[in-house]
mmCIF file of N, CA and C in Angstrom:
data_model
loop_
_atom_site.group_PDB
_atom_site.id
_atom_site.type_symbol
_atom_site.label_atom_id
_atom_site.label_comp_id
_atom_site.label_asym_id
_atom_site.label_seq_id
_atom_site.Cartn_x
_atom_site.Cartn_y
_atom_site.Cartn_z
ATOM 1 N N GLN A 1 -25.185 173.917 149.429
ATOM 2 C CA GLN A 1 -24.071 173.113 150.174
ATOM 3 C C GLN A 1 -23.189 172.447 149.187
ATOM 4 N N CYS A 2 -21.940 172.504 149.588
ATOM 5 C CA CYS A 2 -20.807 172.069 148.795
ATOM 6 C C CYS A 2 -20.913 170.566 148.752
ATOM 7 N N ASP A 3 -20.835 170.036 147.538
ATOM 8 C CA ASP A 3 -20.785 168.638 147.374
ATOM 9 C C ASP A 3 -19.456 168.054 146.815
ATOM 10 N N LEU A 4 -18.645 167.304 147.595
ATOM 11 C CA LEU A 4 -17.291 166.960 147.147
ATOM 12 C C LEU A 4 -17.413 165.827 146.095
ATOM 13 N N THR A 5 -18.500 165.224 145.885
ATOM 14 C CA THR A 5 -18.636 164.163 144.897
ATOM 15 C C THR A 5 -18.372 164.732 143.540
ATOM 16 N N GLY A 6 -17.470 163.956 142.842
ATOM 17 C CA GLY A 6 -17.225 164.356 141.331
ATOM 18 C C GLY A 6 -15.669 164.539 141.141
ATOM 19 N N TRP A 7 -15.435 165.318 140.015
ATOM 20 C CA TRP A 7 -14.059 165.506 139.679
ATOM 21 C C TRP A 7 -13.605 166.953 140.075
ATOM 22 N N TRP A 8 -12.434 167.208 140.578
ATOM 23 C CA TRP A 8 -11.766 168.416 140.972
ATOM 24 C C TRP A 8 -10.530 168.565 140.252
ATOM 25 N N LYS A 9 -10.107 169.846 139.942
ATOM 26 C CA LYS A 9 -8.669 169.903 139.199
ATOM 27 C C LYS A 9 -8.129 171.139 139.944
ATOM 28 N N ASN A 10 -6.786 171.080 140.122
ATOM 29 C CA ASN A 10 -6.137 172.165 140.735
ATOM 30 C C ASN A 10 -5.263 173.003 139.684
ATOM 31 N N ASP A 11 -4.667 173.958 140.256
ATOM 32 C CA ASP A 11 -3.780 174.934 139.354
ATOM 33 C C ASP A 11 -2.623 174.274 138.675
ATOM 34 N N LEU A 12 -2.177 173.112 139.087
ATOM 35 C CA LEU A 12 -1.007 172.479 138.486
ATOM 36 C C LEU A 12 -1.513 171.358 137.521
ATOM 37 N N GLY A 13 -2.839 171.104 137.492
ATOM 38 C CA GLY A 13 -3.334 170.132 136.560
ATOM 39 C C GLY A 13 -3.698 168.781 137.207
ATOM 40 N N SER A 14 -3.352 168.644 138.351
ATOM 41 C CA SER A 14 -3.693 167.365 139.072
ATOM 42 C C SER A 14 -5.334 167.336 139.254
ATOM 43 N N ARG A 15 -5.801 166.131 139.239
ATOM 44 C CA ARG A 15 -7.219 165.910 139.298
ATOM 45 C C ARG A 15 -7.490 164.964 140.418
ATOM 46 N N MET A 16 -8.651 165.207 141.047
ATOM 47 C CA MET A 16 -9.151 164.268 142.077
ATOM 48 C C MET A 16 -10.605 163.935 141.791
ATOM 49 N N GLN A 17 -10.859 162.653 141.897
ATOM 50 C CA GLN A 17 -12.309 162.138 141.928
ATOM 51 C C GLN A 17 -12.663 161.634 143.171
ATOM 52 N N VAL A 18 -13.865 162.263 143.749
ATOM 53 C CA VAL A 18 -14.368 161.760 144.940
ATOM 54 C C VAL A 18 -15.651 160.902 144.461
ATOM 55 N N PHE A 19 -15.831 159.609 144.843
ATOM 56 C CA PHE A 19 -16.781 158.741 144.428
ATOM 57 C C PHE A 19 -18.179 159.176 145.049
ATOM 58 N N LYS A 20 -18.123 159.129 146.376
ATOM 59 C CA LYS A 20 -19.435 159.410 146.976
ATOM 60 C C LYS A 20 -19.168 159.881 148.527
ATOM 61 N N VAL A 21 -19.921 160.854 148.945
ATOM 62 C CA VAL A 21 -19.752 161.206 150.387
ATOM 63 C C VAL A 21 -20.722 160.562 151.128
ATOM 64 N N GLU A 22 -20.390 159.754 152.101
ATOM 65 C CA GLU A 22 -21.444 159.139 152.965
ATOM 66 C C GLU A 22 -22.164 159.947 153.848
ATOM 67 N N ASN A 23 -23.259 159.622 154.321
ATOM 68 C CA ASN A 23 -24.032 160.356 155.417
ATOM 69 C C ASN A 23 -23.249 160.916 156.626
ATOM 70 N N ASP A 24 -22.243 160.029 157.031
ATOM 71 C CA ASP A 24 -21.446 160.547 158.096
ATOM 72 C C ASP A 24 -20.232 161.399 157.727
ATOM 73 N N GLY A 25 -20.117 161.715 156.377
ATOM 74 C CA GLY A 25 -19.062 162.659 155.946
ATOM 75 C C GLY A 25 -17.904 161.937 155.321
ATOM 76 N N THR A 26 -17.757 160.574 155.396
ATOM 77 C CA THR A 26 -16.683 159.825 155.026
ATOM 78 C C THR A 26 -16.726 159.657 153.472
ATOM 79 N N PHE A 27 -15.599 159.676 152.739
ATOM 80 C CA PHE A 27 -15.493 159.475 151.386
ATOM 81 C C PHE A 27 -14.294 158.824 150.938
ATOM 82 N N SER A 28 -14.205 158.390 149.657
ATOM 83 C CA SER A 28 -13.103 157.684 149.002
ATOM 84 C C SER A 28 -13.000 158.183 147.614
ATOM 85 N N GLY A 29 -11.882 157.977 146.971
ATOM 86 C CA GLY A 29 -11.791 158.408 145.541
ATOM 87 C C GLY A 29 -10.393 158.086 144.985
ATOM 88 N N GLU A 30 -9.964 158.795 144.122
ATOM 89 C CA GLU A 30 -8.667 158.677 143.372
ATOM 90 C C GLU A 30 -8.071 159.940 143.252
ATOM 91 N N TYR A 31 -6.675 160.065 143.412
ATOM 92 C CA TYR A 31 -6.009 161.352 143.085
ATOM 93 C C TYR A 31 -5.159 161.100 141.840
ATOM 94 N N HIS A 32 -5.158 161.984 140.900
ATOM 95 C CA HIS A 32 -4.422 161.754 139.653
ATOM 96 C C HIS A 32 -3.386 163.014 139.665
ATOM 97 N N THR A 33 -2.313 162.827 140.288
ATOM 98 C CA THR A 33 -1.440 163.922 140.386
ATOM 99 C C THR A 33 -0.695 164.238 139.010
ATOM 100 N N ALA A 34 -0.423 165.448 138.779
ATOM 101 C CA ALA A 34 0.271 166.008 137.567
ATOM 102 C C ALA A 34 1.687 166.197 137.756
ATOM 103 N N VAL A 35 2.154 166.109 139.107
ATOM 104 C CA VAL A 35 3.573 166.547 139.397
ATOM 105 C C VAL A 35 4.017 165.399 140.372
ATOM 106 N N SER A 36 5.253 164.950 140.120
ATOM 107 C CA SER A 36 5.910 163.916 141.004
ATOM 108 C C SER A 36 7.495 164.013 140.886
ATOM 109 N N SER A 37 8.138 163.662 142.026
ATOM 110 C CA SER A 37 9.537 163.628 141.906
ATOM 111 C C SER A 37 10.003 162.097 141.886
ATOM 112 N N ALA A 38 9.038 161.374 141.921
ATOM 113 C CA ALA A 38 9.310 159.792 141.829
ATOM 114 C C ALA A 38 9.942 159.317 140.396
ATOM 115 N N MET A 39 10.666 158.247 140.511
ATOM 116 C CA MET A 39 11.306 157.756 139.277
ATOM 117 C C MET A 39 10.377 156.929 138.469
ATOM 118 N N LYS A 40 9.325 156.339 139.051
ATOM 119 C CA LYS A 40 8.401 155.623 138.536
ATOM 120 C C LYS A 40 7.191 156.365 137.673
ATOM 121 N N PRO A 41 6.642 155.952 136.704
ATOM 122 C CA PRO A 41 5.576 156.682 135.987
ATOM 123 C C PRO A 41 4.337 156.881 137.023
ATOM 124 N N ILE A 42 3.838 158.129 136.934
ATOM 125 C CA ILE A 42 2.693 158.396 137.739
ATOM 126 C C ILE A 42 1.483 157.566 137.347
ATOM 127 N N GLN A 43 0.841 157.161 138.481
ATOM 128 C CA GLN A 43 -0.453 156.445 138.418
ATOM 129 C C GLN A 43 -1.426 156.998 139.368
ATOM 130 N N PRO A 44 -2.715 156.679 138.959
ATOM 131 C CA PRO A 44 -3.817 157.181 140.116
ATOM 132 C C PRO A 44 -3.771 156.534 141.213
ATOM 133 N N SER A 45 -3.858 157.343 142.336
ATOM 134 C CA SER A 45 -3.698 156.793 143.824
ATOM 135 C C SER A 45 -4.982 156.937 144.480
ATOM 136 N N PRO A 46 -5.131 155.996 145.478
ATOM 137 C CA PRO A 46 -6.322 155.885 146.307
ATOM 138 C C PRO A 46 -6.261 157.096 147.215
ATOM 139 N N LEU A 47 -7.592 157.497 147.642
ATOM 140 C CA LEU A 47 -7.552 158.531 148.677
ATOM 141 C C LEU A 47 -8.779 158.253 149.581
ATOM 142 N N VAL A 48 -8.738 158.619 150.828
ATOM 143 C CA VAL A 48 -9.832 158.329 151.864
ATOM 144 C C VAL A 48 -9.834 159.622 152.657
ATOM 145 N N GLY A 49 -11.106 160.018 152.954
ATOM 146 C CA GLY A 49 -11.203 161.288 153.755
ATOM 147 C C GLY A 49 -12.490 161.432 154.465
ATOM 148 N N SER A 50 -12.586 162.535 155.029
ATOM 149 C CA SER A 50 -13.802 162.871 155.869
ATOM 150 C C SER A 50 -14.164 164.309 155.688
ATOM 151 N N GLN A 51 -15.430 164.602 155.603
ATOM 152 C CA GLN A 51 -15.864 166.175 155.471
ATOM 153 C C GLN A 51 -16.748 166.421 156.741
ATOM 154 N N HIS A 52 -16.501 167.711 157.147
ATOM 155 C CA HIS A 52 -17.321 168.026 158.254
ATOM 156 C C HIS A 52 -18.635 168.567 157.631
ATOM 157 N N LEU A 53 -19.680 168.079 157.881
ATOM 158 C CA LEU A 53 -21.020 168.536 157.405
ATOM 159 C C LEU A 53 -21.587 169.531 158.258
ATOM 160 N N ASP A 54 -21.848 170.810 157.612
ATOM 161 C CA ASP A 54 -22.375 171.848 158.593
ATOM 162 C C ASP A 54 -23.423 172.538 157.983
ATOM 163 N N GLU A 55 -24.203 173.427 158.575
ATOM 164 C CA GLU A 55 -25.425 173.928 157.969
ATOM 165 C C GLU A 55 -25.279 175.083 156.930
ATOM 166 N N ASP A 56 -24.140 175.775 156.827
ATOM 167 C CA ASP A 56 -23.894 176.702 155.875
ATOM 168 C C ASP A 56 -23.481 176.212 154.465
ATOM 169 N N GLY A 57 -23.032 174.799 154.630
ATOM 170 C CA GLY A 57 -22.567 174.131 153.393
ATOM 171 C C GLY A 57 -21.119 174.394 152.929
ATOM 172 N N GLN A 58 -20.456 175.288 153.533
ATOM 173 C CA GLN A 58 -19.076 175.702 153.275
ATOM 174 C C GLN A 58 -18.204 174.755 154.149
ATOM 175 N N CYS A 59 -18.151 173.490 153.932
ATOM 176 C CA CYS A 59 -17.539 172.513 154.790
ATOM 177 C C CYS A 59 -15.922 172.531 154.800
ATOM 178 N N THR A 60 -15.418 171.996 155.892
ATOM 179 C CA THR A 60 -14.015 171.632 155.985
ATOM 180 C C THR A 60 -13.948 170.215 155.671
ATOM 181 N N PHE A 61 -12.813 169.754 155.350
ATOM 182 C CA PHE A 61 -12.490 168.364 155.044
ATOM 183 C C PHE A 61 -11.080 167.981 155.069
ATOM 184 N N GLY A 62 -10.770 166.824 155.072
ATOM 185 C CA GLY A 62 -9.357 166.221 154.990
ATOM 186 C C GLY A 62 -9.370 164.849 154.417
ATOM 187 N N PHE A 63 -8.186 164.700 153.630
ATOM 188 C CA PHE A 63 -7.990 163.231 152.990
ATOM 189 C C PHE A 63 -6.566 162.971 152.945
ATOM 190 N N THR A 64 -6.431 161.671 152.938
ATOM 191 C CA THR A 64 -4.946 161.053 152.785
ATOM 192 C C THR A 64 -4.872 160.395 151.483
ATOM 193 N N VAL A 65 -3.714 160.709 150.691
ATOM 194 C CA VAL A 65 -3.463 159.913 149.529
ATOM 195 C C VAL A 65 -2.160 159.105 149.691
ATOM 196 N N ASN A 66 -2.341 157.836 149.336
ATOM 197 C CA ASN A 66 -1.335 156.895 149.491
ATOM 198 C C ASN A 66 -0.818 156.578 147.925
ATOM 199 N N TRP A 67 0.484 157.059 147.814
ATOM 200 C CA TRP A 67 0.974 157.044 146.374
ATOM 201 C C TRP A 67 1.737 155.689 146.225
ATOM 202 N N LYS A 68 1.248 154.558 146.823
ATOM 203 C CA LYS A 68 1.961 153.321 146.940
ATOM 204 C C LYS A 68 2.217 152.837 145.391
ATOM 205 N N LYS A 69 1.468 153.122 144.483
ATOM 206 C CA LYS A 69 1.662 152.587 143.162
ATOM 207 C C LYS A 69 2.934 152.977 142.442
ATOM 208 N N PHE A 70 3.520 154.073 142.852
ATOM 209 C CA PHE A 70 4.613 154.626 142.212
ATOM 210 C C PHE A 70 5.621 155.375 143.058
ATOM 211 N N SER A 71 5.365 155.443 144.323
ATOM 212 C CA SER A 71 6.228 156.212 145.306
ATOM 213 C C SER A 71 6.155 155.578 146.664
ATOM 214 N N ASP A 72 7.254 156.058 147.478
ATOM 215 C CA ASP A 72 7.235 155.570 148.958
ATOM 216 C C ASP A 72 6.807 156.818 149.794
ATOM 217 N N SER A 73 5.800 157.407 149.349
ATOM 218 C CA SER A 73 5.263 158.639 150.163
ATOM 219 C C SER A 73 3.796 158.610 150.283
ATOM 220 N N THR A 74 3.385 159.391 151.255
ATOM 221 C CA THR A 74 1.953 159.651 151.628
ATOM 222 C C THR A 74 1.683 160.995 151.889
ATOM 223 N N ALA A 75 0.543 161.645 151.331
ATOM 224 C CA ALA A 75 0.200 163.030 151.515
ATOM 225 C C ALA A 75 -1.088 163.123 152.169
ATOM 226 N N VAL A 76 -1.204 164.189 153.114
ATOM 227 C CA VAL A 76 -2.340 164.583 153.768
ATOM 228 C C VAL A 76 -2.830 166.053 153.264
ATOM 229 N N PHE A 77 -4.123 166.132 152.986
ATOM 230 C CA PHE A 77 -4.764 167.380 152.558
ATOM 231 C C PHE A 77 -5.680 167.869 153.456
ATOM 232 N N VAL A 78 -5.800 169.080 153.878
ATOM 233 C CA VAL A 78 -6.908 169.734 154.660
ATOM 234 C C VAL A 78 -7.339 170.893 153.899
ATOM 235 N N GLY A 79 -8.800 171.115 153.936
ATOM 236 C CA GLY A 79 -9.206 172.250 153.241
ATOM 237 C C GLY A 79 -10.681 172.582 153.556
ATOM 238 N N GLN A 80 -11.154 173.590 152.793
ATOM 239 C CA GLN A 80 -12.500 174.086 152.892
ATOM 240 C C GLN A 80 -13.128 174.215 151.478
ATOM 241 N N CYS A 81 -14.332 173.883 151.275
ATOM 242 C CA CYS A 81 -15.226 174.105 150.254
ATOM 243 C C CYS A 81 -15.761 175.525 150.428
ATOM 244 N N PHE A 82 -15.914 176.309 149.236
ATOM 245 C CA PHE A 82 -16.550 177.553 149.316
ATOM 246 C C PHE A 82 -17.574 177.593 148.088
ATOM 247 N N ASN A 83 -18.737 178.237 148.438
ATOM 248 C CA ASN A 83 -19.676 178.475 147.474
ATOM 249 C C ASN A 83 -19.541 179.897 146.893
ATOM 250 N N ARG A 84 -19.140 180.045 145.731
ATOM 251 C CA ARG A 84 -18.916 181.556 145.183
ATOM 252 C C ARG A 84 -20.100 182.057 144.700
ATOM 253 N N SER A 85 -20.139 183.470 144.681
ATOM 254 C CA SER A 85 -21.372 184.128 144.285
ATOM 255 C C SER A 85 -21.891 183.753 142.863
ATOM 256 N N ASP A 86 -20.984 183.307 142.058
ATOM 257 C CA ASP A 86 -21.442 182.814 140.676
ATOM 258 C C ASP A 86 -22.072 181.508 140.595
ATOM 259 N N GLY A 87 -22.166 180.807 141.830
ATOM 260 C CA GLY A 87 -22.709 179.473 141.966
ATOM 261 C C GLY A 87 -21.654 178.392 141.922
ATOM 262 N N LYS A 88 -20.461 178.636 141.543
ATOM 263 C CA LYS A 88 -19.437 177.632 141.447
ATOM 264 C C LYS A 88 -18.858 177.264 142.959
ATOM 265 N N GLU A 89 -18.509 175.965 142.959
ATOM 266 C CA GLU A 89 -17.813 175.528 144.312
ATOM 267 C C GLU A 89 -16.339 175.547 143.979
ATOM 268 N N VAL A 90 -15.545 175.942 144.929
ATOM 269 C CA VAL A 90 -14.127 175.829 144.821
ATOM 270 C C VAL A 90 -13.510 175.387 146.208
ATOM 271 N N LEU A 91 -12.504 174.512 146.073
ATOM 272 C CA LEU A 91 -11.738 174.013 147.194
ATOM 273 C C LEU A 91 -10.565 174.775 147.405
ATOM 274 N N HIS A 92 -10.208 175.043 148.599
ATOM 275 C CA HIS A 92 -8.837 175.670 148.988
ATOM 276 C C HIS A 92 -8.287 174.697 149.940
ATOM 277 N N THR A 93 -7.058 174.197 149.661
ATOM 278 C CA THR A 93 -6.390 173.170 150.463
ATOM 279 C C THR A 93 -5.059 173.450 150.756
ATOM 280 N N SER A 94 -4.448 172.831 151.731
ATOM 281 C CA SER A 94 -3.076 172.766 152.154
ATOM 282 C C SER A 94 -2.676 171.307 152.216
ATOM 283 N N TRP A 95 -1.293 171.041 152.125
ATOM 284 C CA TRP A 95 -0.942 169.626 152.059
ATOM 285 C C TRP A 95 0.367 169.538 152.755
ATOM 286 N N LEU A 96 0.574 168.321 153.236
ATOM 287 C CA LEU A 96 2.018 167.805 153.774
ATOM 288 C C LEU A 96 2.218 166.651 152.992
ATOM 289 N N LEU A 97 3.423 166.310 152.626
ATOM 290 C CA LEU A 97 3.912 165.068 151.906
ATOM 291 C C LEU A 97 5.009 164.584 152.753
ATOM 292 N N ARG A 98 4.872 163.341 153.147
ATOM 293 C CA ARG A 98 5.958 162.591 153.738
ATOM 294 C C ARG A 98 6.509 161.483 152.851
ATOM 295 N N GLU A 99 7.831 161.745 152.563
ATOM 296 C CA GLU A 99 8.761 160.712 151.871
ATOM 297 C C GLU A 99 9.347 159.818 152.756
ATOM 298 N N LYS A 100 9.677 158.612 152.333
ATOM 299 C CA LYS A 100 10.374 157.519 152.963
ATOM 300 C C LYS A 100 11.912 157.912 153.152
ATOM 301 N N VAL A 101 12.441 157.960 154.131
ATOM 302 C CA VAL A 101 13.916 158.079 154.162
ATOM 303 C C VAL A 101 14.626 156.843 154.881
ATOM 304 N N ASP A 102 15.909 156.649 154.513
ATOM 305 C CA ASP A 102 16.518 155.279 154.865
ATOM 306 C C ASP A 102 16.926 155.239 156.285
ATOM 307 N N THR A 103 17.193 156.426 156.889
ATOM 308 C CA THR A 103 17.710 156.357 158.343
ATOM 309 C C THR A 103 17.059 157.470 159.192
ATOM 310 N N GLU A 104 17.050 157.320 160.391
ATOM 311 C CA GLU A 104 16.497 158.289 161.298
ATOM 312 C C GLU A 104 17.175 159.715 161.253
ATOM 313 N N PRO A 105 18.488 159.726 161.091
ATOM 314 C CA PRO A 105 19.110 160.974 161.034
ATOM 315 C C PRO A 105 18.630 161.901 159.749
ATOM 316 N N ASN A 106 18.126 161.184 158.859
ATOM 317 C CA ASN A 106 17.616 161.904 157.657
ATOM 318 C C ASN A 106 16.121 162.308 157.777
ATOM 319 N N ASP A 107 15.550 162.119 158.867
ATOM 320 C CA ASP A 107 14.191 162.455 159.166
ATOM 321 C C ASP A 107 13.852 163.897 158.800
ATOM 322 N N TRP A 108 14.878 164.758 159.067
ATOM 323 C CA TRP A 108 14.683 166.212 158.876
ATOM 324 C C TRP A 108 14.209 166.575 157.502
ATOM 325 N N LYS A 109 14.606 165.732 156.544
ATOM 326 C CA LYS A 109 14.146 166.035 155.100
ATOM 327 C C LYS A 109 13.120 165.350 154.539
ATOM 328 N N ALA A 110 12.248 164.652 155.429
ATOM 329 C CA ALA A 110 11.307 163.661 154.930
ATOM 330 C C ALA A 110 9.866 164.320 154.658
ATOM 331 N N THR A 111 9.737 165.404 155.157
ATOM 332 C CA THR A 111 8.365 166.134 155.084
ATOM 333 C C THR A 111 8.419 167.417 154.542
ATOM 334 N N ARG A 112 7.613 167.759 153.476
ATOM 335 C CA ARG A 112 7.508 169.085 152.894
ATOM 336 C C ARG A 112 6.039 169.359 152.782
#
């Protein structure tokens, strides 16, 4: 069974720490991004999420990261944990980032 607890690293060098997955699948942690377009220095950011616990152990999950310490944006990630034949666990995720815009007409450029 995939265990999200611990440290994870992606291809761009960002790291995520999941503190503990509760019995109901909820979890919290910190995201340490390696990339940002913000003008302020990058800082670790809180994350909260939920894991779908299933019998085969290759769970789906989602979490939100609030970049409030250095940016006016929020990101959501969804993904699945896979158990590889070599025994390693790997996460595959997709994400959306919502940046703050000053006016409603600029809404079109706020999400990537």
